[in-house]
Amino acid sequence: MAIKFQYNKTSLHALDKQLKMRERALPTIKSKESALRMEVKRTKDEVAALEDRLEKEIRTYDFMMALWNEFRPELISVKDVKLSSRKIAGVLVPVLDEIEFETARYSLFNMPSWFADGIELLKTLATTGIEVEFTNLKLSMLERARRKTTQKLNLFEKVQIPGYKDAIRKIKRFMEDEESLSKSSQKIMRNNQEKRNAKKEEEVEA
């Protein structure tokens, strides 16, 4: 990104202000990027653990596979998923608080005795499945925030801060050269004036 500037003190002060603002913000951005990177890793591990748990739970209930043909899935449904939110490194993420299930009425006398256990098993599987989906959603949000923070960090650290420093260096060099040139011009003018004065004095004496 090319830094636009002019070779004068106003531009120099403006660039210096922008540079200091970015240099002050840099440690905070680095800290946020590091915190988000750690949180992304932790959430990935959490997703992997939940997916592993869901697979194990499904395998545990394989012995009931033949019985599921008799089961009525409409007996149980998800009534509500309660959420809250919290901030992680300045990023607002949802928190899964509670899953409410609704169980339809059924006759304990007309249905197989294992239906009650079947309903509880489905609640367990559904809860873990929702937790997997929810944690994947949180992971996606954290990864997006981490990418944006990394992009901002790279922009400041590798583009803008070096760019402002280079522009400030160029302006200072130009102003120093201009000052040196001005001093040299003034010295030459002084010398010429002194020579003219000396010549006039000689002509007067003659």
mmCIF file with all atom_site columns, C-alpha atoms in Angstrom:
data_model
loop_
_atom_site.group_PDB
_atom_site.id
_atom_site.type_symbol
_atom_site.label_atom_id
_atom_site.label_alt_id
_atom_site.label_comp_id
_atom_site.label_asym_id
_atom_site.label_entity_id
_atom_site.label_seq_id
_atom_site.pdbx_PDB_ins_code
_atom_site.Cartn_x
_atom_site.Cartn_y
_atom_site.Cartn_z
_atom_site.occupancy
_atom_site.B_iso_or_equiv
_atom_site.pdbx_formal_charge
_atom_site.auth_seq_id
_atom_site.auth_comp_id
_atom_site.auth_asym_id
_atom_site.auth_atom_id
_atom_site.pdbx_PDB_model_num
ATOM 1   C CA . MET A 1 1   ? 0.000   0.000   0.000  1.00 0.00 ? 1   MET A CA 1
ATOM 2   C CA . ALA A 1 2   ? 1.525   3.305   -1.097 1.00 0.00 ? 2   ALA A CA 1
ATOM 3   C CA . ILE A 1 3   ? 1.508   5.970   1.602  1.00 0.00 ? 3   ILE A CA 1
ATOM 4   C CA . LYS A 1 4   ? 0.395   9.336   0.206  1.00 0.00 ? 4   LYS A CA 1
ATOM 5   C CA . PHE A 1 5   ? 2.312   12.313  1.546  1.00 0.00 ? 5   PHE A CA 1
ATOM 6   C CA . GLN A 1 6   ? 3.740   15.726  0.740  1.00 0.00 ? 6   GLN A CA 1
ATOM 7   C CA . TYR A 1 7   ? 7.199   17.060  1.434  1.00 0.00 ? 7   TYR A CA 1
ATOM 8   C CA . ASN A 1 8   ? 6.294   19.463  4.239  1.00 0.00 ? 8   ASN A CA 1
ATOM 9   C CA . LYS A 1 9   ? 6.014   19.673  8.040  1.00 0.00 ? 9   LYS A CA 1
ATOM 10  C CA . THR A 1 10  ? 2.208   19.277  8.054  1.00 0.00 ? 10  THR A CA 1
ATOM 11  C CA . SER A 1 11  ? 2.454   15.973  6.205  1.00 0.00 ? 11  SER A CA 1
ATOM 12  C CA . LEU A 1 12  ? 5.343   14.890  8.446  1.00 0.00 ? 12  LEU A CA 1
ATOM 13  C CA . HIS A 1 13  ? 3.308   15.524  11.630 1.00 0.00 ? 13  HIS A CA 1
ATOM 14  C CA . ALA A 1 14  ? 0.258   13.724  10.191 1.00 0.00 ? 14  ALA A CA 1
ATOM 15  C CA . LEU A 1 15  ? 2.331   10.660  9.224  1.00 0.00 ? 15  LEU A CA 1
ATOM 16  C CA . ASP A 1 16  ? 4.078   10.626  12.599 1.00 0.00 ? 16  ASP A CA 1
ATOM 17  C CA . LYS A 1 17  ? 0.679   10.659  14.337 1.00 0.00 ? 17  LYS A CA 1
ATOM 18  C CA . GLN A 1 18  ? -0.580  7.731   12.205 1.00 0.00 ? 18  GLN A CA 1
ATOM 19  C CA . LEU A 1 19  ? 2.633   5.779   12.834 1.00 0.00 ? 19  LEU A CA 1
ATOM 20  C CA . LYS A 1 20  ? 2.476   6.235   16.628 1.00 0.00 ? 20  LYS A CA 1
ATOM 21  C CA . MET A 1 21  ? -1.195  5.224   16.663 1.00 0.00 ? 21  MET A CA 1
ATOM 22  C CA . ARG A 1 22  ? -0.374  1.946   14.881 1.00 0.00 ? 22  ARG A CA 1
ATOM 23  C CA . GLU A 1 23  ? 2.690   1.252   16.998 1.00 0.00 ? 23  GLU A CA 1
ATOM 24  C CA . ARG A 1 24  ? 0.590   1.700   20.168 1.00 0.00 ? 24  ARG A CA 1
ATOM 25  C CA . ALA A 1 25  ? -2.138  -0.608  18.804 1.00 0.00 ? 25  ALA A CA 1
ATOM 26  C CA . LEU A 1 26  ? 0.278   -3.324  17.637 1.00 0.00 ? 26  LEU A CA 1
ATOM 27  C CA . PRO A 1 27  ? 0.832   -5.085  21.021 1.00 0.00 ? 27  PRO A CA 1
ATOM 28  C CA . THR A 1 28  ? -2.942  -5.256  21.596 1.00 0.00 ? 28  THR A CA 1
ATOM 29  C CA . ILE A 1 29  ? -3.539  -6.739  18.134 1.00 0.00 ? 29  ILE A CA 1
ATOM 30  C CA . LYS A 1 30  ? -0.715  -9.266  18.677 1.00 0.00 ? 30  LYS A CA 1
ATOM 31  C CA . SER A 1 31  ? -2.194  -10.264 22.030 1.00 0.00 ? 31  SER A CA 1
ATOM 32  C CA . LYS A 1 32  ? -5.683  -10.639 20.504 1.00 0.00 ? 32  LYS A CA 1
ATOM 33  C CA . GLU A 1 33  ? -4.352  -12.693 17.588 1.00 0.00 ? 33  GLU A CA 1
ATOM 34  C CA . SER A 1 34  ? -2.456  -14.992 19.971 1.00 0.00 ? 34  SER A CA 1
ATOM 35  C CA . ALA A 1 35  ? -5.514  -15.422 22.239 1.00 0.00 ? 35  ALA A CA 1
ATOM 36  C CA . LEU A 1 36  ? -7.766  -16.215 19.256 1.00 0.00 ? 36  LEU A CA 1
ATOM 37  C CA . ARG A 1 37  ? -5.226  -18.680 17.848 1.00 0.00 ? 37  ARG A CA 1
ATOM 38  C CA . MET A 1 38  ? -5.173  -20.532 21.193 1.00 0.00 ? 38  MET A CA 1
ATOM 39  C CA . GLU A 1 39  ? -8.986  -20.454 21.427 1.00 0.00 ? 39  GLU A CA 1
ATOM 40  C CA . VAL A 1 40  ? -9.342  -21.811 17.871 1.00 0.00 ? 40  VAL A CA 1
ATOM 41  C CA . LYS A 1 41  ? -7.029  -24.714 18.754 1.00 0.00 ? 41  LYS A CA 1
ATOM 42  C CA . ARG A 1 42  ? -8.931  -25.390 21.990 1.00 0.00 ? 42  ARG A CA 1
ATOM 43  C CA . THR A 1 43  ? -12.287 -25.333 20.160 1.00 0.00 ? 43  THR A CA 1
ATOM 44  C CA . LYS A 1 44  ? -10.954 -27.680 17.425 1.00 0.00 ? 44  LYS A CA 1
ATOM 45  C CA . ASP A 1 45  ? -9.927  -30.127 20.155 1.00 0.00 ? 45  ASP A CA 1
ATOM 46  C CA . GLU A 1 46  ? -13.395 -29.739 21.701 1.00 0.00 ? 46  GLU A CA 1
ATOM 47  C CA . VAL A 1 47  ? -15.085 -30.508 18.352 1.00 0.00 ? 47  VAL A CA 1
ATOM 48  C CA . ALA A 1 48  ? -12.879 -33.592 17.847 1.00 0.00 ? 48  ALA A CA 1
ATOM 49  C CA . ALA A 1 49  ? -13.696 -34.840 21.379 1.00 0.00 ? 49  ALA A CA 1
ATOM 50  C CA . LEU A 1 50  ? -17.444 -34.313 20.870 1.00 0.00 ? 50  LEU A CA 1
ATOM 51  C CA . GLU A 1 51  ? -17.423 -36.067 17.474 1.00 0.00 ? 51  GLU A CA 1
ATOM 52  C CA . ASP A 1 52  ? -15.523 -38.981 19.036 1.00 0.00 ? 52  ASP A CA 1
ATOM 53  C CA . ARG A 1 53  ? -18.060 -39.117 21.895 1.00 0.00 ? 53  ARG A CA 1
ATOM 54  C CA . LEU A 1 54  ? -20.976 -39.098 19.437 1.00 0.00 ? 54  LEU A CA 1
ATOM 55  C CA . GLU A 1 55  ? -19.470 -42.006 17.471 1.00 0.00 ? 55  GLU A CA 1
ATOM 56  C CA . LYS A 1 56  ? -18.950 -43.994 20.669 1.00 0.00 ? 56  LYS A CA 1
ATOM 57  C CA . GLU A 1 57  ? -22.514 -43.304 21.814 1.00 0.00 ? 57  GLU A CA 1
ATOM 58  C CA . ILE A 1 58  ? -23.901 -44.450 18.456 1.00 0.00 ? 58  ILE A CA 1
ATOM 59  C CA . ARG A 1 59  ? -21.803 -47.631 18.588 1.00 0.00 ? 59  ARG A CA 1
ATOM 60  C CA . THR A 1 60  ? -22.951 -48.267 22.175 1.00 0.00 ? 60  THR A CA 1
ATOM 61  C CA . TYR A 1 61  ? -26.587 -48.321 21.020 1.00 0.00 ? 61  TYR A CA 1
ATOM 62  C CA . ASP A 1 62  ? -25.992 -50.596 18.006 1.00 0.00 ? 62  ASP A CA 1
ATOM 63  C CA . PHE A 1 63  ? -27.376 -53.540 19.983 1.00 0.00 ? 63  PHE A CA 1
ATOM 64  C CA . MET A 1 64  ? -30.796 -51.833 19.946 1.00 0.00 ? 64  MET A CA 1
ATOM 65  C CA . MET A 1 65  ? -30.819 -51.399 16.157 1.00 0.00 ? 65  MET A CA 1
ATOM 66  C CA . ALA A 1 66  ? -33.435 -54.082 15.599 1.00 0.00 ? 66  ALA A CA 1
ATOM 67  C CA . LEU A 1 67  ? -35.738 -52.529 18.176 1.00 0.00 ? 67  LEU A CA 1
ATOM 68  C CA . TRP A 1 68  ? -35.634 -49.039 16.616 1.00 0.00 ? 68  TRP A CA 1
ATOM 69  C CA . ASN A 1 69  ? -37.993 -50.244 13.851 1.00 0.00 ? 69  ASN A CA 1
ATOM 70  C CA . GLU A 1 70  ? -40.730 -50.351 16.507 1.00 0.00 ? 70  GLU A CA 1
ATOM 71  C CA . PHE A 1 71  ? -39.896 -46.931 17.934 1.00 0.00 ? 71  PHE A CA 1
ATOM 72  C CA . ARG A 1 72  ? -41.957 -43.822 17.148 1.00 0.00 ? 72  ARG A CA 1
ATOM 73  C CA . PRO A 1 73  ? -39.503 -40.914 16.571 1.00 0.00 ? 73  PRO A CA 1
ATOM 74  C CA . GLU A 1 74  ? -42.330 -38.365 16.794 1.00 0.00 ? 74  GLU A CA 1
ATOM 75  C CA . LEU A 1 75  ? -42.484 -39.073 20.526 1.00 0.00 ? 75  LEU A CA 1
ATOM 76  C CA . ILE A 1 76  ? -39.538 -36.763 21.130 1.00 0.00 ? 76  ILE A CA 1
ATOM 77  C CA . SER A 1 77  ? -38.568 -33.400 19.674 1.00 0.00 ? 77  SER A CA 1
ATOM 78  C CA . VAL A 1 78  ? -36.340 -30.464 20.523 1.00 0.00 ? 78  VAL A CA 1
ATOM 79  C CA . LYS A 1 79  ? -38.519 -27.795 22.126 1.00 0.00 ? 79  LYS A CA 1
ATOM 80  C CA . ASP A 1 80  ? -35.917 -25.066 22.665 1.00 0.00 ? 80  ASP A CA 1
ATOM 81  C CA . VAL A 1 81  ? -32.188 -24.388 22.631 1.00 0.00 ? 81  VAL A CA 1
ATOM 82  C CA . LYS A 1 82  ? -31.211 -21.729 25.164 1.00 0.00 ? 82  LYS A CA 1
ATOM 83  C CA . LEU A 1 83  ? -28.183 -19.609 24.401 1.00 0.00 ? 83  LEU A CA 1
ATOM 84  C CA . SER A 1 84  ? -26.182 -16.850 26.035 1.00 0.00 ? 84  SER A CA 1
ATOM 85  C CA . SER A 1 85  ? -23.027 -15.112 24.880 1.00 0.00 ? 85  SER A CA 1
ATOM 86  C CA . ARG A 1 86  ? -19.578 -14.182 26.117 1.00 0.00 ? 86  ARG A CA 1
ATOM 87  C CA . LYS A 1 87  ? -16.533 -12.393 24.793 1.00 0.00 ? 87  LYS A CA 1
ATOM 88  C CA . ILE A 1 88  ? -13.330 -14.205 23.867 1.00 0.00 ? 88  ILE A CA 1
ATOM 89  C CA . ALA A 1 89  ? -10.467 -11.826 23.029 1.00 0.00 ? 89  ALA A CA 1
ATOM 90  C CA . GLY A 1 90  ? -13.016 -9.141  22.193 1.00 0.00 ? 90  GLY A CA 1
ATOM 91  C CA . VAL A 1 91  ? -15.112 -11.445 19.985 1.00 0.00 ? 91  VAL A CA 1
ATOM 92  C CA . LEU A 1 92  ? -18.723 -12.102 21.005 1.00 0.00 ? 92  LEU A CA 1
ATOM 93  C CA . VAL A 1 93  ? -19.453 -15.847 20.725 1.00 0.00 ? 93  VAL A CA 1
ATOM 94  C CA . PRO A 1 94  ? -22.606 -17.803 21.615 1.00 0.00 ? 94  PRO A CA 1
ATOM 95  C CA . VAL A 1 95  ? -22.703 -20.171 24.601 1.00 0.00 ? 95  VAL A CA 1
ATOM 96  C CA . LEU A 1 96  ? -24.957 -23.247 24.646 1.00 0.00 ? 96  LEU A CA 1
ATOM 97  C CA . ASP A 1 97  ? -26.745 -23.213 28.015 1.00 0.00 ? 97  ASP A CA 1
ATOM 98  C CA . GLU A 1 98  ? -29.545 -25.721 27.780 1.00 0.00 ? 98  GLU A CA 1
ATOM 99  C CA . ILE A 1 99  ? -31.448 -27.983 25.376 1.00 0.00 ? 99  ILE A CA 1
ATOM 100 C CA . GLU A 1 100 ? -35.111 -28.556 26.166 1.00 0.00 ? 100 GLU A CA 1
ATOM 101 C CA . PHE A 1 101 ? -36.861 -31.646 24.793 1.00 0.00 ? 101 PHE A CA 1
ATOM 102 C CA . GLU A 1 102 ? -40.577 -32.243 24.450 1.00 0.00 ? 102 GLU A CA 1
ATOM 103 C CA . THR A 1 103 ? -41.928 -35.747 24.865 1.00 0.00 ? 103 THR A CA 1
ATOM 104 C CA . ALA A 1 104 ? -45.350 -36.647 23.466 1.00 0.00 ? 104 ALA A CA 1
ATOM 105 C CA . ARG A 1 105 ? -47.792 -38.594 25.595 1.00 0.00 ? 105 ARG A CA 1
ATOM 106 C CA . TYR A 1 106 ? -47.878 -42.321 25.061 1.00 0.00 ? 106 TYR A CA 1
ATOM 107 C CA . SER A 1 107 ? -49.424 -45.280 26.839 1.00 0.00 ? 107 SER A CA 1
ATOM 108 C CA . LEU A 1 108 ? -47.023 -47.208 29.055 1.00 0.00 ? 108 LEU A CA 1
ATOM 109 C CA . PHE A 1 109 ? -49.325 -50.221 28.704 1.00 0.00 ? 109 PHE A CA 1
ATOM 110 C CA . ASN A 1 110 ? -49.587 -50.238 24.903 1.00 0.00 ? 110 ASN A CA 1
ATOM 111 C CA . MET A 1 111 ? -45.914 -49.465 24.124 1.00 0.00 ? 111 MET A CA 1
ATOM 112 C CA . PRO A 1 112 ? -42.877 -51.699 24.663 1.00 0.00 ? 112 PRO A CA 1
ATOM 113 C CA . SER A 1 113 ? -41.223 -51.274 28.072 1.00 0.00 ? 113 SER A CA 1
ATOM 114 C CA . TRP A 1 114 ? -37.951 -50.128 26.514 1.00 0.00 ? 114 TRP A CA 1
ATOM 115 C CA . PHE A 1 115 ? -39.553 -46.978 24.963 1.00 0.00 ? 115 PHE A CA 1
ATOM 116 C CA . ALA A 1 116 ? -38.725 -44.893 28.057 1.00 0.00 ? 116 ALA A CA 1
ATOM 117 C CA . ASP A 1 117 ? -35.071 -45.925 27.776 1.00 0.00 ? 117 ASP A CA 1
ATOM 118 C CA . GLY A 1 118 ? -35.196 -45.291 24.027 1.00 0.00 ? 118 GLY A CA 1
ATOM 119 C CA . ILE A 1 119 ? -36.394 -41.713 24.613 1.00 0.00 ? 119 ILE A CA 1
ATOM 120 C CA . GLU A 1 120 ? -33.514 -41.082 27.058 1.00 0.00 ? 120 GLU A CA 1
ATOM 121 C CA . LEU A 1 121 ? -31.018 -42.560 24.599 1.00 0.00 ? 121 LEU A CA 1
ATOM 122 C CA . LEU A 1 122 ? -32.281 -40.296 21.825 1.00 0.00 ? 122 LEU A CA 1
ATOM 123 C CA . LYS A 1 123 ? -32.007 -37.293 24.159 1.00 0.00 ? 123 LYS A CA 1
ATOM 124 C CA . THR A 1 124 ? -28.361 -38.196 24.826 1.00 0.00 ? 124 THR A CA 1
ATOM 125 C CA . LEU A 1 125 ? -27.578 -38.624 21.116 1.00 0.00 ? 125 LEU A CA 1
ATOM 126 C CA . ALA A 1 126 ? -29.439 -35.449 20.139 1.00 0.00 ? 126 ALA A CA 1
ATOM 127 C CA . THR A 1 127 ? -27.693 -33.445 22.878 1.00 0.00 ? 127 THR A CA 1
ATOM 128 C CA . THR A 1 128 ? -24.240 -34.556 21.733 1.00 0.00 ? 128 THR A CA 1
ATOM 129 C CA . GLY A 1 129 ? -25.169 -33.974 18.066 1.00 0.00 ? 129 GLY A CA 1
ATOM 130 C CA . ILE A 1 130 ? -26.391 -30.426 18.813 1.00 0.00 ? 130 ILE A CA 1
ATOM 131 C CA . GLU A 1 131 ? -23.236 -29.759 20.849 1.00 0.00 ? 131 GLU A CA 1
ATOM 132 C CA . VAL A 1 132 ? -21.117 -30.860 17.861 1.00 0.00 ? 132 VAL A CA 1
ATOM 133 C CA . GLU A 1 133 ? -22.998 -28.554 15.453 1.00 0.00 ? 133 GLU A CA 1
ATOM 134 C CA . PHE A 1 134 ? -22.961 -25.684 17.914 1.00 0.00 ? 134 PHE A CA 1
ATOM 135 C CA . THR A 1 135 ? -19.229 -26.014 18.652 1.00 0.00 ? 135 THR A CA 1
ATOM 136 C CA . ASN A 1 136 ? -18.503 -26.146 14.907 1.00 0.00 ? 136 ASN A CA 1
ATOM 137 C CA . LEU A 1 137 ? -20.458 -22.882 14.526 1.00 0.00 ? 137 LEU A CA 1
ATOM 138 C CA . LYS A 1 138 ? -18.429 -21.285 17.359 1.00 0.00 ? 138 LYS A CA 1
ATOM 139 C CA . LEU A 1 139 ? -15.215 -22.563 15.719 1.00 0.00 ? 139 LEU A CA 1
ATOM 140 C CA . SER A 1 140 ? -16.217 -20.980 12.404 1.00 0.00 ? 140 SER A CA 1
ATOM 141 C CA . MET A 1 141 ? -16.846 -17.605 14.098 1.00 0.00 ? 141 MET A CA 1
ATOM 142 C CA . LEU A 1 142 ? -13.531 -17.747 15.979 1.00 0.00 ? 142 LEU A CA 1
ATOM 143 C CA . GLU A 1 143 ? -11.583 -18.723 12.841 1.00 0.00 ? 143 GLU A CA 1
ATOM 144 C CA . ARG A 1 144 ? -13.142 -15.841 10.903 1.00 0.00 ? 144 ARG A CA 1
ATOM 145 C CA . ALA A 1 145 ? -12.232 -13.383 13.683 1.00 0.00 ? 145 ALA A CA 1
ATOM 146 C CA . ARG A 1 146 ? -8.711  -14.856 13.909 1.00 0.00 ? 146 ARG A CA 1
ATOM 147 C CA . ARG A 1 147 ? -8.191  -14.481 10.128 1.00 0.00 ? 147 ARG A CA 1
ATOM 148 C CA . LYS A 1 148 ? -9.332  -10.838 10.222 1.00 0.00 ? 148 LYS A CA 1
ATOM 149 C CA . THR A 1 149 ? -7.061  -10.105 13.203 1.00 0.00 ? 149 THR A CA 1
ATOM 150 C CA . THR A 1 150 ? -4.091  -11.808 11.487 1.00 0.00 ? 150 THR A CA 1
ATOM 151 C CA . GLN A 1 151 ? -4.739  -9.773  8.324  1.00 0.00 ? 151 GLN A CA 1
ATOM 152 C CA . LYS A 1 152 ? -4.830  -6.553  10.376 1.00 0.00 ? 152 LYS A CA 1
ATOM 153 C CA . LEU A 1 153 ? -1.653  -7.558  12.222 1.00 0.00 ? 153 LEU A CA 1
ATOM 154 C CA . ASN A 1 154 ? 0.149   -8.254  8.933  1.00 0.00 ? 154 ASN A CA 1
ATOM 155 C CA . LEU A 1 155 ? -1.149  -4.992  7.447  1.00 0.00 ? 155 LEU A CA 1
ATOM 156 C CA . PHE A 1 156 ? 0.174   -2.975  10.391 1.00 0.00 ? 156 PHE A CA 1
ATOM 157 C CA . GLU A 1 157 ? 3.390   -4.913  10.939 1.00 0.00 ? 157 GLU A CA 1
ATOM 158 C CA . LYS A 1 158 ? 4.499   -5.605  7.364  1.00 0.00 ? 158 LYS A CA 1
ATOM 159 C CA . VAL A 1 159 ? 2.909   -2.829  5.296  1.00 0.00 ? 159 VAL A CA 1
ATOM 160 C CA . GLN A 1 160 ? 1.675   0.281   7.080  1.00 0.00 ? 160 GLN A CA 1
ATOM 161 C CA . ILE A 1 161 ? 4.262   0.758   9.846  1.00 0.00 ? 161 ILE A CA 1
ATOM 162 C CA . PRO A 1 162 ? 7.261   0.226   7.483  1.00 0.00 ? 162 PRO A CA 1
ATOM 163 C CA . GLY A 1 163 ? 5.462   2.409   4.876  1.00 0.00 ? 163 GLY A CA 1
ATOM 164 C CA . TYR A 1 164 ? 4.935   5.291   7.312  1.00 0.00 ? 164 TYR A CA 1
ATOM 165 C CA . LYS A 1 165 ? 8.514   5.020   8.561  1.00 0.00 ? 165 LYS A CA 1
ATOM 166 C CA . ASP A 1 166 ? 9.839   5.119   4.993  1.00 0.00 ? 166 ASP A CA 1
ATOM 167 C CA . ALA A 1 167 ? 7.650   8.122   4.101  1.00 0.00 ? 167 ALA A CA 1
ATOM 168 C CA . ILE A 1 168 ? 8.762   9.986   7.248  1.00 0.00 ? 168 ILE A CA 1
ATOM 169 C CA . ARG A 1 169 ? 12.404  9.210   6.429  1.00 0.00 ? 169 ARG A CA 1
ATOM 170 C CA . LYS A 1 170 ? 11.966  10.572  2.892  1.00 0.00 ? 170 LYS A CA 1
ATOM 171 C CA . ILE A 1 171 ? 10.303  13.787  4.103  1.00 0.00 ? 171 ILE A CA 1
ATOM 172 C CA . LYS A 1 172 ? 12.992  14.349  6.749  1.00 0.00 ? 172 LYS A CA 1
ATOM 173 C CA . ARG A 1 173 ? 15.761  13.750  4.195  1.00 0.00 ? 173 ARG A CA 1
ATOM 174 C CA . PHE A 1 174 ? 14.101  16.145  1.741  1.00 0.00 ? 174 PHE A CA 1
ATOM 175 C CA . MET A 1 175 ? 13.691  18.805  4.431  1.00 0.00 ? 175 MET A CA 1
ATOM 176 C CA . GLU A 1 176 ? 17.317  18.355  5.559  1.00 0.00 ? 176 GLU A CA 1
ATOM 177 C CA . ASP A 1 177 ? 18.519  18.646  1.943  1.00 0.00 ? 177 ASP A CA 1
ATOM 178 C CA . GLU A 1 178 ? 16.330  21.702  1.460  1.00 0.00 ? 178 GLU A CA 1
ATOM 179 C CA . GLU A 1 179 ? 17.717  23.272  4.635  1.00 0.00 ? 179 GLU A CA 1
ATOM 180 C CA . SER A 1 180 ? 21.307  22.516  3.572  1.00 0.00 ? 180 SER A CA 1
ATOM 181 C CA . LEU A 1 181 ? 20.634  23.973  0.144  1.00 0.00 ? 181 LEU A CA 1
ATOM 182 C CA . SER A 1 182 ? 19.089  27.071  1.717  1.00 0.00 ? 182 SER A CA 1
ATOM 183 C CA . LYS A 1 183 ? 22.098  27.523  4.006  1.00 0.00 ? 183 LYS A CA 1
ATOM 184 C CA . SER A 1 184 ? 24.482  27.067  1.086  1.00 0.00 ? 184 SER A CA 1
ATOM 185 C CA . SER A 1 185 ? 22.531  29.607  -0.971 1.00 0.00 ? 185 SER A CA 1
ATOM 186 C CA . GLN A 1 186 ? 22.561  32.077  1.882  1.00 0.00 ? 186 GLN A CA 1
ATOM 187 C CA . LYS A 1 187 ? 26.321  31.586  2.346  1.00 0.00 ? 187 LYS A CA 1
ATOM 188 C CA . ILE A 1 188 ? 26.972  32.183  -1.384 1.00 0.00 ? 188 ILE A CA 1
ATOM 189 C CA . MET A 1 189 ? 24.767  35.265  -1.329 1.00 0.00 ? 189 MET A CA 1
ATOM 190 C CA . ARG A 1 190 ? 26.614  36.535  1.763  1.00 0.00 ? 190 ARG A CA 1
ATOM 191 C CA . ASN A 1 191 ? 29.983  35.940  0.118  1.00 0.00 ? 191 ASN A CA 1
ATOM 192 C CA . ASN A 1 192 ? 28.869  37.713  -3.062 1.00 0.00 ? 192 ASN A CA 1
ATOM 193 C CA . GLN A 1 193 ? 27.536  40.606  -1.011 1.00 0.00 ? 193 GLN A CA 1
ATOM 194 C CA . GLU A 1 194 ? 30.795  40.847  0.914  1.00 0.00 ? 194 GLU A CA 1
ATOM 195 C CA . LYS A 1 195 ? 32.751  40.835  -2.360 1.00 0.00 ? 195 LYS A CA 1
ATOM 196 C CA . ARG A 1 196 ? 30.564  43.602  -3.773 1.00 0.00 ? 196 ARG A CA 1
ATOM 197 C CA . ASN A 1 197 ? 30.969  45.632  -0.593 1.00 0.00 ? 197 ASN A CA 1
ATOM 198 C CA . ALA A 1 198 ? 34.739  45.150  -0.653 1.00 0.00 ? 198 ALA A CA 1
ATOM 199 C CA . LYS A 1 199 ? 34.881  46.231  -4.298 1.00 0.00 ? 199 LYS A CA 1
ATOM 200 C CA . LYS A 1 200 ? 32.871  49.370  -3.560 1.00 0.00 ? 200 LYS A CA 1
ATOM 201 C CA . GLU A 1 201 ? 35.224  50.223  -0.700 1.00 0.00 ? 201 GLU A CA 1
ATOM 202 C CA . GLU A 1 202 ? 38.198  49.819  -3.041 1.00 0.00 ? 202 GLU A CA 1
ATOM 203 C CA . GLU A 1 203 ? 36.586  52.080  -5.631 1.00 0.00 ? 203 GLU A CA 1
ATOM 204 C CA . VAL A 1 204 ? 35.866  54.741  -2.974 1.00 0.00 ? 204 VAL A CA 1
ATOM 205 C CA . GLU A 1 205 ? 39.461  54.660  -1.722 1.00 0.00 ? 205 GLU A CA 1
ATOM 206 C CA . ALA A 1 206 ? 40.781  54.963  -5.241 1.00 0.00 ? 206 ALA A CA 1
#
